[in-house]
Amino acid sequence: MTTRDAEATRRRLLDAATQEFAAYGIAGARVDRIAAAARSNKAQIYHYFGSKDGLFDAVFDAMCRETVDAVPIDPANLPEYAGRLHDSYRARPYVQRLATWYRLERAGSGTLLPVVMESNAAKVRAIAAAQEAGLIPARFSPVDLLGLVLHLSGFWSSNVPEYDAIATGAGGADDADHQRAVVVAAVEALLR
């Protein structure tokens, strides 16, 4: 198998696994369905990723890298950063589902993904520097402010269906522009 073929197989497995894990989590995902959707076989999953958990970690790592690369932080304009992060979640609805499965099924594994640790540490440093430069208020610590911004950006994609049912009938809350505007306004309010 050529390097190009191997990379294409690996990519197909990651794409298929992303959909499978988003739908079923780690425990519910089936490697035979992933292999079939990727037009591959189970042996390739174990060859490239070692285990189903290893495949999930690779999917989650790739998703995190994609998000970090696509949505760089702008500490001087955290409301717009939150809006762009919201847009990213809306464009890739599987992100919040995978993050929920990760919290539920991998949180106690003792494994912290370097890409997430490094990204969060860099964001905290950037927010601290912006606070020190007087670009944004220091009402919240850099760690707390980052957490609030991240959670507000994912607000609309992490609600329970009962809230969504109420919000849908409440003045256009199901409209993408409205949702983004709420996220941006909420972060602006944090910074007042």
Coordinates of C-alpha atoms in Angstrom, one line a residue:
M1 CA 0.0 0.0 0.0
T2 CA 1.4 3.4 -0.9
T3 CA 1.7 6.2 1.6
R4 CA -1.1 8.1 -0.3
D5 CA -3.4 5.1 -0.1
A6 CA -2.6 4.6 3.6
E7 CA -3.4 8.2 4.4
A8 CA -6.6 8.1 2.4
T9 CA -7.7 5.0 4.3
R10 CA -6.8 6.6 7.6
R11 CA -8.8 9.7 6.6
R12 CA -11.8 7.7 5.6
L13 CA -11.7 5.8 9.0
L14 CA -11.5 9.1 10.9
D15 CA -14.4 10.6 8.9
A16 CA -16.6 7.5 9.4
A17 CA -15.6 7.3 13.1
T18 CA -16.5 11.0 13.6
Q19 CA -20.1 10.3 12.5
E20 CA -20.3 7.0 14.5
F21 CA -18.9 8.4 17.7
A22 CA -21.0 11.6 17.5
A23 CA -24.1 9.4 17.1
Y24 CA -23.4 6.6 19.6
G25 CA -20.5 7.6 21.9
I26 CA -17.6 5.3 22.5
A27 CA -19.5 2.5 24.2
G28 CA -22.2 2.5 21.6
A29 CA -20.0 2.9 18.5
R30 CA -19.3 -0.3 16.5
V31 CA -16.0 -0.8 14.7
D32 CA -17.7 -2.9 12.1
R33 CA -20.0 0.0 11.1
I34 CA -17.1 2.4 11.1
A35 CA -15.1 0.0 8.8
A36 CA -18.0 -0.5 6.5
A37 CA -18.7 3.3 6.2
A38 CA -15.0 3.9 5.5
R39 CA -14.9 1.1 2.9
S40 CA -12.2 -0.6 4.9
N41 CA -12.0 -3.3 7.5
K42 CA -11.7 -3.6 11.3
A43 CA -8.1 -4.7 11.0
Q44 CA -7.2 -1.3 9.6
I45 CA -8.8 0.4 12.6
Y46 CA -6.6 -1.5 15.0
H47 CA -3.6 -1.1 12.7
Y48 CA -3.8 2.7 12.6
F49 CA -5.3 3.5 16.0
G50 CA -4.7 0.5 18.2
S51 CA -8.2 0.3 19.7
K52 CA -11.6 1.8 19.6
D53 CA -10.6 4.2 22.4
G54 CA -7.5 5.1 20.4
L55 CA -9.7 5.8 17.3
F56 CA -12.0 8.0 19.4
D57 CA -8.9 9.9 20.8
A58 CA -7.7 10.4 17.2
V59 CA -11.1 11.7 16.1
F60 CA -11.3 14.1 19.1
D61 CA -7.7 15.3 18.6
A62 CA -8.3 16.0 14.9
M63 CA -11.6 17.8 15.7
C64 CA -9.8 20.0 18.3
R65 CA -6.9 20.8 15.9
E66 CA -9.4 21.7 13.2
T67 CA -11.3 24.1 15.6
V68 CA -8.1 25.7 16.9
D69 CA -6.8 26.3 13.4
A70 CA -10.1 27.5 12.0
V71 CA -11.0 29.8 14.9
P72 CA -8.0 31.5 16.4
I73 CA -8.6 33.6 19.5
D74 CA -8.6 37.4 19.3
P75 CA -8.3 38.4 23.0
A76 CA -8.9 42.1 22.0
N77 CA -12.2 41.1 20.5
L78 CA -13.6 38.2 22.6
P79 CA -17.2 38.8 21.5
E80 CA -16.3 38.3 17.9
Y81 CA -14.2 35.3 18.8
A82 CA -17.2 33.8 20.6
G83 CA -19.3 34.5 17.5
R84 CA -16.9 32.7 15.2
L85 CA -16.6 29.8 17.6
H86 CA -20.5 29.6 17.6
D87 CA -20.4 29.7 13.8
S88 CA -17.9 26.8 13.8
Y89 CA -20.2 24.7 16.1
R90 CA -23.2 25.5 13.9
A91 CA -21.3 24.4 10.8
R92 CA -20.1 21.2 12.5
P93 CA -22.9 20.0 14.8
Y94 CA -21.0 16.9 15.6
V95 CA -18.4 18.9 17.6
Q96 CA -20.6 19.5 20.7
R97 CA -21.8 15.9 20.6
L98 CA -18.2 14.5 20.5
A99 CA -17.3 16.9 23.3
T100 CA -20.2 15.6 25.4
W101 CA -19.2 12.0 24.8
Y102 CA -15.6 12.9 25.6
R103 CA -16.7 14.4 29.0
L104 CA -18.9 11.4 29.7
E105 CA -16.7 8.5 28.6
R106 CA -13.1 9.7 28.7
A107 CA -12.9 12.3 31.6
G108 CA -11.7 9.7 34.1
S109 CA -9.1 8.1 31.7
G110 CA -6.3 10.2 33.0
T111 CA -5.4 11.2 29.4
L112 CA -5.3 14.9 28.7
L113 CA -5.0 15.7 25.0
P114 CA -1.9 17.9 24.4
V115 CA -3.6 20.0 21.6
V116 CA -6.4 21.0 24.1
M117 CA -4.0 21.7 27.0
E118 CA -1.7 23.8 24.8
S119 CA -4.6 25.7 23.1
N120 CA -6.2 26.5 26.4
A121 CA -2.9 27.6 28.0
A122 CA -2.2 29.8 25.0
K123 CA -5.7 31.4 25.2
V124 CA -5.3 32.0 28.9
R125 CA -2.0 33.7 28.3
A126 CA -3.4 35.8 25.5
I127 CA -6.4 36.9 27.6
A128 CA -4.0 37.8 30.5
A129 CA -1.8 39.8 28.2
A130 CA -4.9 41.7 26.8
Q131 CA -6.0 42.4 30.4
E132 CA -2.6 43.6 31.4
A133 CA -2.5 45.9 28.4
G134 CA -5.9 47.3 29.3
L135 CA -7.6 46.0 26.2
I136 CA -10.2 44.1 28.2
P137 CA -11.4 44.4 31.8
A138 CA -9.9 42.2 34.5
R139 CA -13.2 41.6 36.3
F140 CA -12.8 37.8 35.7
S141 CA -9.5 35.9 35.9
P142 CA -8.2 34.9 32.5
V143 CA -9.1 31.2 33.2
D144 CA -12.6 32.1 34.3
L145 CA -13.1 34.5 31.3
L146 CA -12.0 31.9 28.8
G147 CA -14.4 29.3 30.4
L148 CA -17.3 31.7 30.2
V149 CA -16.5 32.6 26.6
L150 CA -16.2 29.0 25.6
H151 CA -19.4 28.0 27.2
L152 CA -21.4 31.0 25.9
S153 CA -20.2 30.2 22.3
G154 CA -21.6 26.7 22.7
F155 CA -24.8 27.7 24.4
W156 CA -27.1 27.1 21.5
S157 CA -25.6 23.8 20.5
S158 CA -25.7 22.3 24.0
N159 CA -29.2 22.8 25.2
V160 CA -31.8 20.1 26.0
P161 CA -34.6 19.7 23.5
E162 CA -37.1 21.1 26.0
Y163 CA -35.3 24.4 26.1
D164 CA -35.0 24.4 22.4
A165 CA -38.7 23.8 22.0
I166 CA -39.4 26.9 24.2
A167 CA -36.7 29.0 22.5
T168 CA -37.9 28.2 19.0
G169 CA -41.2 29.9 19.6
A170 CA -39.6 32.9 21.4
G171 CA -38.9 35.6 18.8
G172 CA -36.7 33.9 16.3
A173 CA -34.4 32.1 18.8
D174 CA -34.0 29.3 16.2
D175 CA -32.6 31.8 13.6
A176 CA -28.8 31.5 13.1
D177 CA -28.3 35.3 13.1
H178 CA -30.3 35.7 16.3
Q179 CA -28.3 32.9 18.0
R180 CA -25.0 34.4 17.0
A181 CA -26.1 37.9 18.1
V182 CA -27.1 36.5 21.6
V183 CA -23.6 34.9 22.0
V184 CA -21.8 38.1 21.0
A185 CA -24.0 40.3 23.2
A186 CA -23.5 38.0 26.2
V187 CA -19.7 38.1 25.9
E188 CA -19.9 41.9 25.4
A189 CA -21.9 42.1 28.6
L190 CA -19.2 40.1 30.4
L191 CA -16.6 42.7 29.4
R192 CA -18.5 45.7 30.5

